[in-house]
XYZ file of N, CA and C in Angstrom:
810
model
N 0.898 -1.165 -0.074
C -0.015 -0.005 -0.009
C 0.842 1.227 -0.050
N 0.691 2.073 -0.910
C 1.468 3.359 -1.056
C 0.610 4.557 -1.089
N 1.149 5.681 -1.250
C 0.318 7.030 -1.198
C -0.662 7.126 -2.354
N -0.511 6.274 -3.353
C -1.446 6.298 -4.478
C -2.632 5.292 -4.385
N -2.606 4.530 -3.268
C -3.570 3.538 -3.115
C -4.900 4.138 -2.677
N -6.013 3.598 -3.281
C -7.340 4.117 -2.956
C -8.070 3.005 -2.185
N -8.693 3.375 -1.049
C -9.457 2.403 -0.213
C -10.897 2.665 -0.267
N -11.717 1.671 -0.008
C -13.161 1.719 0.058
C -13.688 0.913 1.317
N -14.771 1.384 1.859
C -15.343 0.710 2.983
C -16.028 -0.578 2.562
N -15.935 -1.545 3.543
C -16.757 -2.805 3.325
C -18.056 -2.678 4.026
N -18.962 -3.609 3.932
C -20.294 -3.442 4.590
C -19.987 -3.327 6.130
N -19.007 -4.054 6.525
C -18.695 -3.987 8.068
C -18.254 -2.544 8.408
N -17.406 -1.923 7.592
C -17.087 -0.562 7.788
C -18.162 0.390 7.674
N -19.121 0.284 6.754
C -20.292 1.053 6.678
C -21.206 0.918 7.818
N -21.359 -0.235 8.344
C -22.150 -0.404 9.701
C -21.436 0.346 10.815
N -20.131 0.326 10.815
C -19.461 1.029 11.877
C -19.570 2.606 11.785
N -19.453 3.109 10.636
C -19.542 4.610 10.497
C -21.061 5.092 10.617
N -22.015 4.272 10.351
C -23.389 4.630 10.478
C -23.940 4.348 11.851
N -23.042 3.883 12.732
C -23.560 3.711 14.064
C -24.231 2.333 14.337
N -24.297 1.543 13.362
C -24.958 0.258 13.568
C -24.217 -0.642 14.562
N -22.834 -0.551 14.413
C -21.911 -1.092 15.374
C -20.940 -0.142 16.030
N -20.351 -0.576 17.051
C -19.382 0.370 17.780
C -18.186 -0.544 18.164
N -17.341 -0.922 17.253
C -16.321 -1.918 17.450
C -14.983 -1.153 17.518
N -14.845 -0.009 17.080
C -13.574 0.776 16.828
C -13.388 1.912 17.847
N -12.238 2.147 18.268
C -12.017 3.409 19.095
C -12.188 4.621 18.204
N -12.403 5.711 18.862
C -12.826 7.057 18.166
C -11.799 7.379 17.066
N -10.538 7.202 17.366
C -9.501 7.557 16.389
C -9.611 6.807 15.088
N -9.737 5.514 15.304
C -9.876 4.670 14.090
C -11.186 4.952 13.290
N -12.242 5.142 14.106
C -13.452 5.433 13.434
C -13.471 6.770 12.674
N -12.627 7.773 13.158
C -12.444 8.961 12.408
C -11.718 8.731 11.148
N -10.703 7.956 11.171
C -10.002 7.572 9.866
C -10.960 6.883 8.913
N -11.713 5.905 9.533
C -12.573 5.137 8.628
C -13.588 6.038 7.920
N -14.091 7.068 8.604
C -15.168 7.959 8.001
C -14.648 8.761 6.843
N -13.320 8.920 6.765
C -12.749 9.724 5.624
C -12.458 8.742 4.335
N -12.584 7.424 4.529
C -12.397 6.565 3.405
C -13.710 6.622 2.584
N -13.511 7.109 1.312
C -14.693 7.146 0.446
C -14.737 6.558 -0.963
N -13.600 5.742 -1.098
C -13.505 5.014 -2.376
C -12.848 5.935 -3.498
N -12.566 7.243 -3.208
C -11.964 8.087 -4.182
C -10.628 8.689 -3.648
N -10.569 8.986 -2.366
C -9.361 9.609 -1.708
C -8.238 8.615 -1.704
N -7.009 8.983 -2.087
C -5.854 8.115 -1.970
C -5.316 8.215 -0.598
N -4.298 7.334 -0.283
C -3.762 7.392 1.115
C -3.127 8.729 1.260
N -2.519 9.362 0.241
C -1.953 10.683 0.423
C -3.019 11.718 0.729
N -4.231 11.664 0.061
C -5.296 12.510 0.325
C -5.734 12.343 1.724
N -5.753 11.127 2.237
C -6.233 10.924 3.649
C -5.266 11.544 4.570
N -3.908 11.416 4.342
C -3.022 12.071 5.268
C -3.082 13.608 5.306
N -3.461 14.162 4.047
C -3.607 15.704 3.934
C -4.868 16.088 4.841
N -5.963 15.251 4.696
C -7.088 15.545 5.438
C -7.002 15.381 6.951
N -6.245 14.344 7.378
C -5.965 14.098 8.763
C -4.497 14.584 9.131
N -4.331 15.912 8.910
C -3.014 16.358 9.045
C -2.324 16.213 10.427
N -3.185 15.759 11.407
C -2.545 15.537 12.694
C -1.844 14.192 12.846
N -2.043 13.334 11.852
C -1.418 11.949 11.825
C -0.173 12.005 10.932
N 0.869 11.197 11.475
C 2.085 11.040 10.695
C 1.727 9.959 9.592
N 2.615 9.916 8.654
C 2.256 8.875 7.560
C 2.408 7.541 8.158
N 3.444 7.296 9.001
C 3.623 5.922 9.588
C 2.449 5.533 10.459
N 1.907 6.480 11.227
C 0.753 6.192 12.025
C -0.506 5.923 11.271
N -0.758 6.774 10.191
C -1.820 6.496 9.340
C -1.757 5.188 8.683
N -0.569 4.713 8.140
C -0.301 3.541 7.552
C -0.716 2.275 8.474
N -0.295 2.534 9.706
C -0.527 1.434 10.753
C -2.019 1.302 10.979
N -2.726 2.408 11.062
C -4.129 2.398 11.302
C -4.889 1.756 10.165
N -4.446 2.061 8.912
C -5.124 1.614 7.717
C -4.899 0.110 7.678
N -3.789 -0.305 7.928
C -3.406 -1.784 7.940
C -4.387 -2.534 8.966
N -4.595 -1.862 10.058
C -5.510 -2.498 11.010
C -6.905 -2.568 10.469
N -7.307 -1.457 9.899
C -8.727 -1.498 9.371
C -8.902 -2.461 8.254
N -7.822 -2.660 7.411
C -7.917 -3.712 6.415
C -7.837 -5.077 7.027
N -7.058 -5.360 7.997
C -6.916 -6.647 8.583
C -8.213 -6.984 9.322
N -8.922 -6.024 9.898
C -10.184 -6.348 10.603
C -11.428 -6.330 9.688
N -11.186 -6.058 8.453
C -12.358 -6.108 7.479
C -13.232 -4.881 7.326
N -12.668 -3.725 7.815
C -13.547 -2.639 7.655
C -13.303 -1.764 6.350
N -12.196 -1.890 5.820
C -11.847 -1.342 4.495
C -11.132 -2.433 3.677
N -11.144 -2.154 2.388
C -10.372 -2.932 1.452
C -9.723 -2.033 0.410
N -8.623 -2.525 -0.197
C -7.981 -1.755 -1.342
C -8.846 -1.815 -2.510
N -9.190 -0.555 -3.065
C -10.000 -0.583 -4.228
C -9.258 -0.498 -5.517
N -8.294 0.439 -5.623
C -7.411 0.518 -6.848
C -6.226 1.355 -6.457
N -5.097 1.085 -7.150
C -3.909 1.905 -7.108
C -3.837 2.788 -8.283
N -3.842 4.177 -8.000
C -3.782 5.100 -9.113
C -2.453 5.001 -9.810
N -2.427 5.312 -11.144
C -1.158 5.143 -11.960
C -0.153 6.155 -11.528
N 1.034 5.779 -11.446
C 2.201 6.703 -11.020
C 2.428 7.681 -12.198
N 2.346 7.295 -13.352
C 2.569 8.185 -14.565
C 1.750 7.674 -15.515
N 1.322 8.623 -16.489
C 0.406 8.436 -17.577
C 1.107 8.797 -18.916
N 1.396 7.896 -19.777
C 2.024 8.105 -21.066
C 1.014 8.544 -21.959
N 1.491 9.499 -22.951
C 0.420 9.976 -23.954
C -0.259 8.913 -24.667
N 0.487 7.785 -25.002
C -0.179 6.736 -25.720
C -1.386 5.970 -24.959
N -1.187 6.027 -23.623
C -2.172 5.322 -22.812
C -3.115 6.207 -22.104
N -2.859 7.505 -22.066
C -3.632 8.347 -21.205
C -5.090 8.392 -21.449
N -5.463 8.152 -22.717
C -6.891 8.229 -23.030
C -7.491 6.912 -23.544
N -6.779 5.788 -23.156
C -7.320 4.629 -23.516
C -8.460 4.244 -22.613
N -9.407 3.415 -23.169
C -10.632 2.975 -22.353
C -10.097 1.911 -21.340
N -10.412 2.072 -20.056
C -10.041 1.262 -19.078
C -11.135 0.504 -18.581
N -10.929 -0.874 -18.374
C -11.946 -1.750 -17.790
C -12.441 -1.353 -16.467
N -13.653 -0.985 -16.224
C -14.148 -0.615 -14.947
C -14.321 -1.810 -13.993
N -14.094 -1.700 -12.672
C -14.153 -2.783 -11.705
C -15.456 -3.445 -11.648
N -15.597 -4.671 -11.400
C -16.878 -5.331 -11.248
C -17.413 -5.114 -9.758
N -18.266 -4.113 -9.621
C -18.794 -3.756 -8.342
C -19.737 -4.935 -7.821
N -20.339 -5.665 -8.655
C -21.202 -6.628 -8.111
C -20.414 -7.728 -7.320
N -19.082 -7.890 -7.608
C -18.214 -8.743 -6.838
C -18.000 -8.210 -5.405
N -17.896 -6.812 -5.324
C -17.692 -6.169 -4.102
C -18.894 -6.322 -3.263
N -20.133 -6.129 -3.856
C -21.372 -6.316 -3.039
C -21.540 -7.689 -2.626
N -21.284 -8.677 -3.489
C -21.359 -10.074 -3.054
C -20.456 -10.433 -1.818
N -19.283 -9.893 -1.936
C -18.266 -10.092 -0.833
C -18.831 -9.516 0.441
N -19.295 -8.265 0.342
C -19.850 -7.588 1.482
C -21.020 -8.220 2.127
N -21.912 -8.794 1.225
C -23.164 -9.403 1.684
C -22.669 -10.725 2.426
N -21.686 -11.426 1.882
C -21.162 -12.704 2.540
C -20.539 -12.307 3.970
N -19.907 -11.173 3.926
C -19.296 -10.758 5.238
C -20.322 -10.524 6.237
N -21.409 -9.798 5.778
C -22.478 -9.451 6.717
C -23.217 -10.700 7.226
N -23.400 -11.619 6.313
C -24.128 -12.864 6.679
C -23.192 -13.642 7.660
N -21.932 -13.605 7.348
C -20.981 -14.327 8.334
C -21.126 -13.699 9.752
N -21.061 -12.354 9.846
C -21.165 -11.687 11.033
C -22.493 -11.983 11.747
N -23.506 -11.996 10.931
C -24.870 -12.234 11.471
C -24.969 -13.605 12.082
N -24.480 -14.682 11.343
C -24.401 -16.028 11.857
C -23.632 -16.071 13.134
N -22.376 -15.453 13.136
C -21.640 -15.526 14.404
C -22.262 -14.876 15.564
N -23.003 -13.743 15.236
C -23.762 -13.133 16.445
C -24.815 -14.004 16.902
N -25.587 -14.694 15.967
C -26.683 -15.463 16.363
C -26.138 -16.602 17.125
N -24.996 -17.206 16.696
C -24.444 -18.336 17.588
C -24.003 -17.755 18.930
N -23.542 -16.566 19.042
C -23.109 -15.998 20.330
C -24.385 -15.802 21.266
N -25.456 -15.371 20.620
C -26.767 -15.231 21.401
C -27.129 -16.617 21.886
N -27.133 -17.692 20.916
C -27.603 -18.915 21.422
C -26.757 -19.460 22.565
N -25.442 -19.281 22.480
C -24.539 -19.658 23.493
C -24.773 -19.008 24.796
N -25.121 -17.640 24.720
C -25.448 -16.856 25.882
C -26.776 -17.483 26.525
N -27.709 -17.723 25.705
C -29.001 -18.359 26.187
C -28.697 -19.626 26.865
N -27.924 -20.479 26.296
C -27.725 -21.793 26.824
C -26.860 -21.712 28.127
N -25.938 -20.703 28.206
C -25.144 -20.509 29.409
C -26.109 -20.008 30.538
N -27.021 -19.080 30.142
C -27.962 -18.512 31.139
C -28.846 -19.664 31.734
N -29.281 -20.556 30.768
C -30.071 -21.637 31.242
C -29.383 -22.533 32.102
N -28.046 -22.800 31.862
C -27.260 -23.781 32.677
C -27.023 -23.171 34.040
N -26.852 -21.808 34.207
C -26.562 -21.237 35.442
C -27.685 -21.308 36.375
N -28.895 -21.388 35.986
C -30.097 -21.624 36.910
C -30.147 -23.059 37.489
N -30.475 -23.063 38.676
C -30.563 -24.452 39.386
C -31.999 -25.024 39.123
N -31.914 -25.781 37.933
C -33.159 -26.415 37.451
C -34.313 -25.435 37.393
N -34.218 -24.375 36.529
C -35.230 -23.392 36.535
C -36.565 -23.997 35.986
N -37.685 -23.487 36.310
C -38.968 -24.022 35.858
C -38.987 -23.994 34.250
N -39.820 -24.875 33.731
C -39.938 -24.863 32.292
C -40.505 -23.644 31.696
N -41.437 -23.057 32.382
C -42.032 -21.718 31.922
C -40.910 -20.659 31.826
N -40.029 -20.616 32.917
C -39.017 -19.592 32.772
C -38.056 -19.940 31.633
N -37.736 -21.094 31.486
C -36.813 -21.573 30.309
C -37.421 -21.141 29.000
N -38.744 -21.474 28.784
C -39.483 -21.072 27.630
C -39.442 -19.611 27.416
N -39.685 -18.820 28.559
C -39.708 -17.421 28.472
C -38.304 -16.887 27.962
N -37.288 -17.347 28.609
C -35.865 -16.911 28.277
C -35.622 -17.245 26.808
N -36.014 -18.427 26.400
C -35.764 -18.834 25.019
C -36.564 -17.951 24.064
N -37.758 -17.577 24.417
C -38.633 -16.768 23.572
C -37.976 -15.316 23.472
N -37.493 -14.807 24.633
C -36.774 -13.574 24.685
C -35.563 -13.575 23.862
N -34.819 -14.597 23.885
C -33.562 -14.756 23.121
C -33.853 -14.796 21.690
N -35.015 -15.579 21.277
C -35.323 -15.594 19.900
C -35.796 -14.233 19.296
N -36.583 -13.547 20.227
C -36.933 -12.140 19.770
C -35.715 -11.204 19.597
N -34.846 -11.329 20.598
C -33.663 -10.548 20.530
C -32.811 -10.899 19.206
N -32.729 -12.139 19.019
C -31.969 -12.573 17.838
C -32.592 -12.123 16.596
N -34.037 -12.338 16.491
C -34.705 -11.873 15.318
C -34.584 -10.427 15.145
N -34.677 -9.677 16.213
C -34.560 -8.142 16.050
C -33.151 -7.776 15.635
N -32.179 -8.426 16.158
C -30.747 -8.183 15.774
C -30.638 -8.589 14.394
N -31.120 -9.700 13.904
C -30.952 -10.160 12.531
C -31.653 -9.150 11.577
N -32.886 -8.666 11.969
C -33.559 -7.744 11.122
C -32.635 -6.451 11.094
N -32.186 -6.095 12.186
C -31.365 -4.835 12.107
C -30.088 -5.010 11.271
N -29.518 -6.198 11.326
C -28.267 -6.376 10.561
C -28.741 -6.541 9.048
N -29.784 -7.147 8.785
C -30.269 -7.284 7.476
C -30.454 -5.857 6.881
N -31.104 -5.041 7.672
C -31.430 -3.699 7.225
C -30.024 -2.947 7.023
N -29.172 -3.117 7.951
C -27.886 -2.498 7.745
C -27.047 -3.012 6.639
N -27.237 -4.314 6.332
C -26.619 -4.920 5.123
C -27.131 -4.251 3.866
N -28.407 -4.181 3.757
C -29.166 -3.548 2.630
C -28.665 -2.185 2.388
N -28.695 -1.395 3.554
C -28.214 -0.005 3.469
C -26.798 0.014 3.032
N -25.937 -0.858 3.552
C -24.536 -0.832 3.144
C -24.482 -1.179 1.691
N -25.181 -2.188 1.167
C -25.085 -2.436 -0.220
C -25.645 -1.294 -1.079
N -26.642 -0.626 -0.620
C -27.140 0.518 -1.457
C -26.063 1.682 -1.437
N -25.477 1.863 -0.302
C -24.369 2.952 -0.250
C -23.166 2.515 -1.105
N -22.906 1.265 -1.064
C -21.748 0.838 -1.899
C -22.139 0.914 -3.415
N -23.385 0.650 -3.716
C -23.755 0.831 -5.079
C -23.702 2.314 -5.537
N -24.225 3.150 -4.648
C -24.159 4.572 -4.915
C -22.752 5.077 -5.113
N -21.845 4.659 -4.247
C -20.478 4.967 -4.296
C -19.831 4.434 -5.608
N -20.188 3.216 -5.956
C -19.620 2.689 -7.160
C -20.108 3.592 -8.404
N -21.353 3.912 -8.410
C -21.959 4.752 -9.521
C -21.302 5.977 -9.557
N -21.168 6.668 -8.256
C -20.526 7.997 -8.269
C -19.116 7.934 -8.776
N -18.351 6.808 -8.303
C -16.894 6.692 -8.740
C -16.852 6.453 -10.181
N -17.809 5.606 -10.794
C -17.856 5.368 -12.237
C -18.125 6.748 -12.995
N -19.097 7.569 -12.433
C -19.373 8.821 -13.133
C -18.160 9.798 -12.983
N -17.559 9.912 -11.861
C -16.374 10.710 -11.714
C -15.284 10.239 -12.635
N -15.008 8.918 -12.676
C -13.956 8.482 -13.601
C -14.309 8.702 -15.081
N -15.606 8.686 -15.453
C -15.989 8.972 -16.846
C -15.804 10.482 -17.084
N -16.149 11.321 -16.196
C -15.937 12.708 -16.312
C -14.517 13.069 -16.509
N -13.719 12.458 -15.603
C -12.316 12.642 -15.605
C -11.655 12.265 -16.993
N -12.090 11.151 -17.425
C -11.614 10.598 -18.732
C -12.064 11.542 -19.894
N -13.339 12.015 -19.833
C -13.751 13.038 -20.830
C -13.043 14.297 -20.681
N -12.693 14.732 -19.481
C -11.937 16.024 -19.330
C -10.640 15.916 -19.953
N -9.917 14.734 -19.657
C -8.618 14.535 -20.300
C -8.535 14.500 -21.739
N -9.604 13.764 -22.291
C -9.822 13.679 -23.713
C -10.023 14.946 -24.362
N -10.810 15.780 -23.709
C -11.135 17.129 -24.219
C -9.828 18.014 -24.177
N -9.113 17.963 -23.065
C -7.824 18.647 -23.011
C -6.815 18.243 -24.100
N -6.802 16.854 -24.258
C -5.890 16.392 -25.289
C -6.263 16.964 -26.711
N -7.570 16.843 -26.909
C -8.195 17.267 -28.311
C -7.883 18.701 -28.522
N -8.087 19.470 -27.353
C -7.875 20.957 -27.492
C -6.420 21.176 -27.708
N -5.530 20.465 -27.053
C -4.119 20.666 -27.228
C -3.695 20.324 -28.722
N -4.295 19.163 -29.263
C -3.912 18.886 -30.628
C -4.461 19.974 -31.548
N -5.626 20.355 -31.321
C -6.170 21.477 -32.228
C -5.393 22.671 -32.184
N -4.892 23.041 -30.854
C -4.077 24.285 -30.743
C -2.883 24.140 -31.471
N -2.167 22.864 -31.372
C -0.946 22.671 -32.060
C -1.087 22.660 -33.641
N -2.288 22.195 -34.023
C -2.538 22.093 -35.533
C -2.759 23.711 -35.962
N -3.488 24.398 -35.154
C -3.772 25.770 -35.548
C -2.455 26.595 -35.552
N -1.597 26.375 -34.545
C -0.303 27.051 -34.492
C 0.532 26.639 -35.703
N 0.523 25.311 -36.116
C 1.313 24.903 -37.237
C 0.819 25.599 -38.438
N -0.544 25.572 -38.715
C -1.069 26.304 -39.870
C -0.715 27.740 -39.985
N -0.844 28.402 -38.788
C -0.454 29.858 -38.720
C 1.002 30.059 -39.101
N 1.927 29.120 -38.542
C 3.303 29.183 -38.770
C 3.587 28.957 -40.276
N 2.925 28.054 -40.879
C 3.101 27.828 -42.283
C 2.555 28.972 -43.136
N 1.428 29.560 -42.826
C 0.853 30.749 -43.453
C 1.805 31.934 -43.377
N 2.294 32.048 -42.069
C 3.287 33.208 -41.887
C 4.552 33.038 -42.667
N 5.027 31.792 -42.740
C 6.276 31.548 -43.627
C 5.978 31.846 -45.023
N 4.843 31.316 -45.532
C 4.429 31.584 -46.932
C 4.411 33.070 -47.220
N 3.588 33.798 -46.345
C 3.598 35.265 -46.622
C 4.907 35.923 -46.607
N 5.827 35.507 -45.669
C 7.129 36.068 -45.647
C 7.918 35.772 -46.838
N 7.835 34.508 -47.316
C 8.548 34.133 -48.519
C 8.032 34.872 -49.751
N 6.692 35.048 -49.821
C 6.207 35.874 -50.978
C 6.580 37.305 -50.828
N 6.633 37.929 -49.642
C 7.036 39.179 -49.515
C 8.486 39.375 -49.812
N 9.361 38.448 -49.375
C 10.727 38.449 -49.766
C 11.073 38.437 -51.303
N 10.233 37.474 -51.936
C 10.280 37.359 -53.398
C 9.898 38.575 -54.063
N 8.793 39.224 -53.547
C 8.403 40.495 -54.146
C 9.405 41.567 -53.992
N 9.899 41.707 -52.748
C 11.018 42.694 -52.608
C 12.224 42.536 -53.572
N 12.656 41.173 -53.571
C 13.727 40.939 -54.375
C 13.454 41.250 -55.896
N 12.278 40.891 -56.333
C 11.927 41.225 -57.756
C 11.896 42.658 -57.879
N 11.334 43.444 -57.055
C 11.291 44.948 -57.225
C 12.802 45.499 -57.187
N 13.637 44.934 -56.232
C 15.009 45.428 -56.300
C 15.690 45.144 -57.550
N 15.353 43.918 -58.069
C 16.108 43.515 -59.324
C 15.527 44.385 -60.476
N 14.272 44.728 -60.563
C 13.664 45.614 -61.538
C 14.313 46.947 -61.472
N 14.453 47.452 -60.156
C 15.029 48.875 -60.015
C 16.410 48.883 -60.519
N 17.171 47.861 -60.277
C 18.609 47.797 -60.667
C 18.659 47.703 -62.188
N 17.874 46.885 -62.706
C 17.826 46.808 -64.313
C 17.475 48.074 -64.880
N 16.474 48.753 -64.344
C 16.041 50.032 -64.756
C 17.184 51.091 -64.773
N 17.826 51.039 -63.535
C 18.892 52.029 -63.448
C 20.064 51.632 -64.429
N 20.426 50.416 -64.569
C 21.430 49.966 -65.529
C 21.084 50.413 -66.969
N 19.745 50.131 -67.319
C 19.277 50.684 -68.689
C 19.368 52.098 -68.799
N 19.004 52.858 -67.863
C 18.984 54.262 -67.971
C 20.426 54.785 -68.055
N 21.415 54.107 -67.247
C 22.811 54.452 -67.332
C 23.333 54.286 -68.705
N 23.000 53.025 -69.234
C 23.569 52.808 -70.593
C 22.995 53.648 -71.679
N 21.552 53.983 -71.534
C 21.096 55.053 -72.550
C 21.754 56.312 -72.416
N 21.950 56.801 -71.264
C 22.523 58.081 -71.017
C 23.937 58.115 -71.572
N 24.733 56.947 -71.430
C 26.144 56.873 -71.933
C 26.034 56.867 -73.499
N 25.062 56.037 -74.057
C 24.879 56.111 -75.487
C 24.497 57.489 -76.060
N 23.731 58.109 -75.324
C 23.227 59.372 -75.838
C 24.463 60.414 -75.739
N 25.146 60.336 -74.665
C 26.354 61.237 -74.486
C 27.366 60.902 -75.654
N 27.496 59.567 -75.947
C 28.575 59.230 -76.983
C 28.024 59.742 -78.273
N 26.736 59.609 -78.687
C 26.322 60.092 -79.943
C 26.445 61.620 -79.982
N 26.155 62.264 -78.943
C 26.154 63.746 -78.947
C 27.647 64.137 -79.037
N 28.544 63.435 -78.443
C 30.003 63.770 -78.560
C 30.319 63.556 -80.111
N 29.904 62.484 -80.630
C 30.375 62.238 -81.996
C 29.846 63.330 -82.905
N 28.527 63.661 -82.673
C 27.877 64.709 -83.564
C 28.684 66.028 -83.406
N 29.023 66.311 -82.150
C 29.671 67.522 -82.049
C 31.079 67.644 -82.681
N 31.694 66.362 -82.550
C 33.083 66.301 -83.223
C 32.899 66.398 -84.739
N 31.845 65.745 -85.304
C 31.677 65.851 -86.727
C 31.319 67.299 -87.174
N 30.478 67.996 -86.473
C 30.200 69.384 -86.802
C 31.466 70.285 -86.706
N 32.244 70.019 -85.680
C 33.561 70.796 -85.502
C 34.442 70.574 -86.633
N 34.544 69.199 -87.025
C 35.442 68.883 -88.258
C 34.892 69.510 -89.509
N 33.710 69.487 -89.620
C 33.095 70.041 -90.927
C 33.379 71.586 -90.936
N 33.120 72.143 -89.742
C 33.294 73.674 -89.781
C 34.862 74.047 -89.903
N 35.658 73.048 -89.342
C 37.081 73.452 -89.444
C 37.468 73.255 -90.986
N 36.995 72.191 -91.634
C 37.320 71.945 -93.089
C 36.780 73.108 -93.901
N 35.590 73.585 -93.491
C 34.969 74.718 -94.308
C 35.913 75.942 -94.197
N 36.285 76.220 -92.887
C 37.101 77.416 -92.752
C 38.452 77.322 -93.491
N 38.925 76.084 -93.368
C 40.229 75.827 -94.138
C 40.116 76.062 -95.620
N 38.959 75.584 -96.114
C 38.723 75.685 -97.597
C 38.574 77.098 -98.005
N 37.785 77.861 -97.260
C 37.648 79.267 -97.484
C 38.881 79.956 -97.377
N 39.802 79.639 -96.461
C 40.974 80.322 -96.262
C 41.923 80.062 -97.420
N 41.884 78.765 -97.840
C 42.684 78.373 -99.020
C 42.290 79.141 -100.296
N 40.912 79.241 -100.553
C 40.405 79.852 -101.718
C 40.730 81.358 -101.603
N 40.745 81.900 -100.468
C 41.101 83.274 -100.377
C 42.451 83.579 -100.707
N 43.458 82.706 -100.218
C 44.853 82.829 -100.386
C 45.073 82.690 -101.957
N 44.458 81.739 -102.579
C 44.631 81.487 -104.040
C 44.129 82.720 -104.840
N 43.035 83.250 -104.393
C 42.522 84.471 -105.084
C 43.388 85.554 -105.019
N 44.002 85.751 -103.790
C 44.950 86.901 -103.650
C 46.162 86.677 -104.441
N 46.571 85.425 -104.493
C 47.744 85.151 -105.291
C 47.602 85.315 -106.747
N 46.443 85.079 -107.282
C 46.133 85.280 -108.744
C 46.186 86.723 -108.957
N 45.440 87.528 -108.097
C 45.458 88.950 -108.240
C 46.745 89.596 -108.247
N 47.613 89.092 -107.384
C 49.010 89.616 -107.364
C 49.711 89.334 -108.601
N 49.643 88.237 -109.127
C 50.288 87.891 -110.342
C 49.742 88.754 -111.490
N 48.495 88.987 -111.545
C 47.897 89.727 -112.741
C 48.416 91.208 -112.594
């Protein structure tokens, strides 16, 4: 038995906490009253903070040994993702009820035997009591035994009903807990999927934006290069045109100067 162990009351334990019997000292009965089929040993120690772990373990061992509680289930120490949401076989509560019914019947038979022994002992202590007194004592003993048997039967039925309700409540709680874990896992997966899609969309937009900027930058550089070449070509043509006009002008002046000198030379000779 460790801190993860969950305990549940037997029919004998239910009769003790409901006041049908009074077999335990107050401290043990207080511990028994906190056993509800859902709290672990660790939970019990937190509720009973005045008890040390060793003392609580000792008291629980005694309650188990004397048939007031039994181990219901040990909670898992860890839950792996692959098994966290697997469907688990629920315990067979009918077996619990059958066992508690048998325990109650055994106690009832033992108590009836004790009453019979007391009647026989009482009859033997009398010095040859009259038959009427013996019959009266036997009738009283039978009535007491019948009343006790009825009370025990009623307590047994109430204990079975309480066990059934506890089993249903435990099954409901486990189903809700399983549904909660499954919903959390589903929400986690959906959130991861949403984050993945958003990251992919963001990466796609960033890649498109980068490609757009690179295309614009490339177009800008190409336009600048084209403008530079056109400007250089225009400057070259203008320079060539200017040189051509200057050469023509120079040739014209030289021809005119030559013609003038030749005319002067002819005039001088004449």
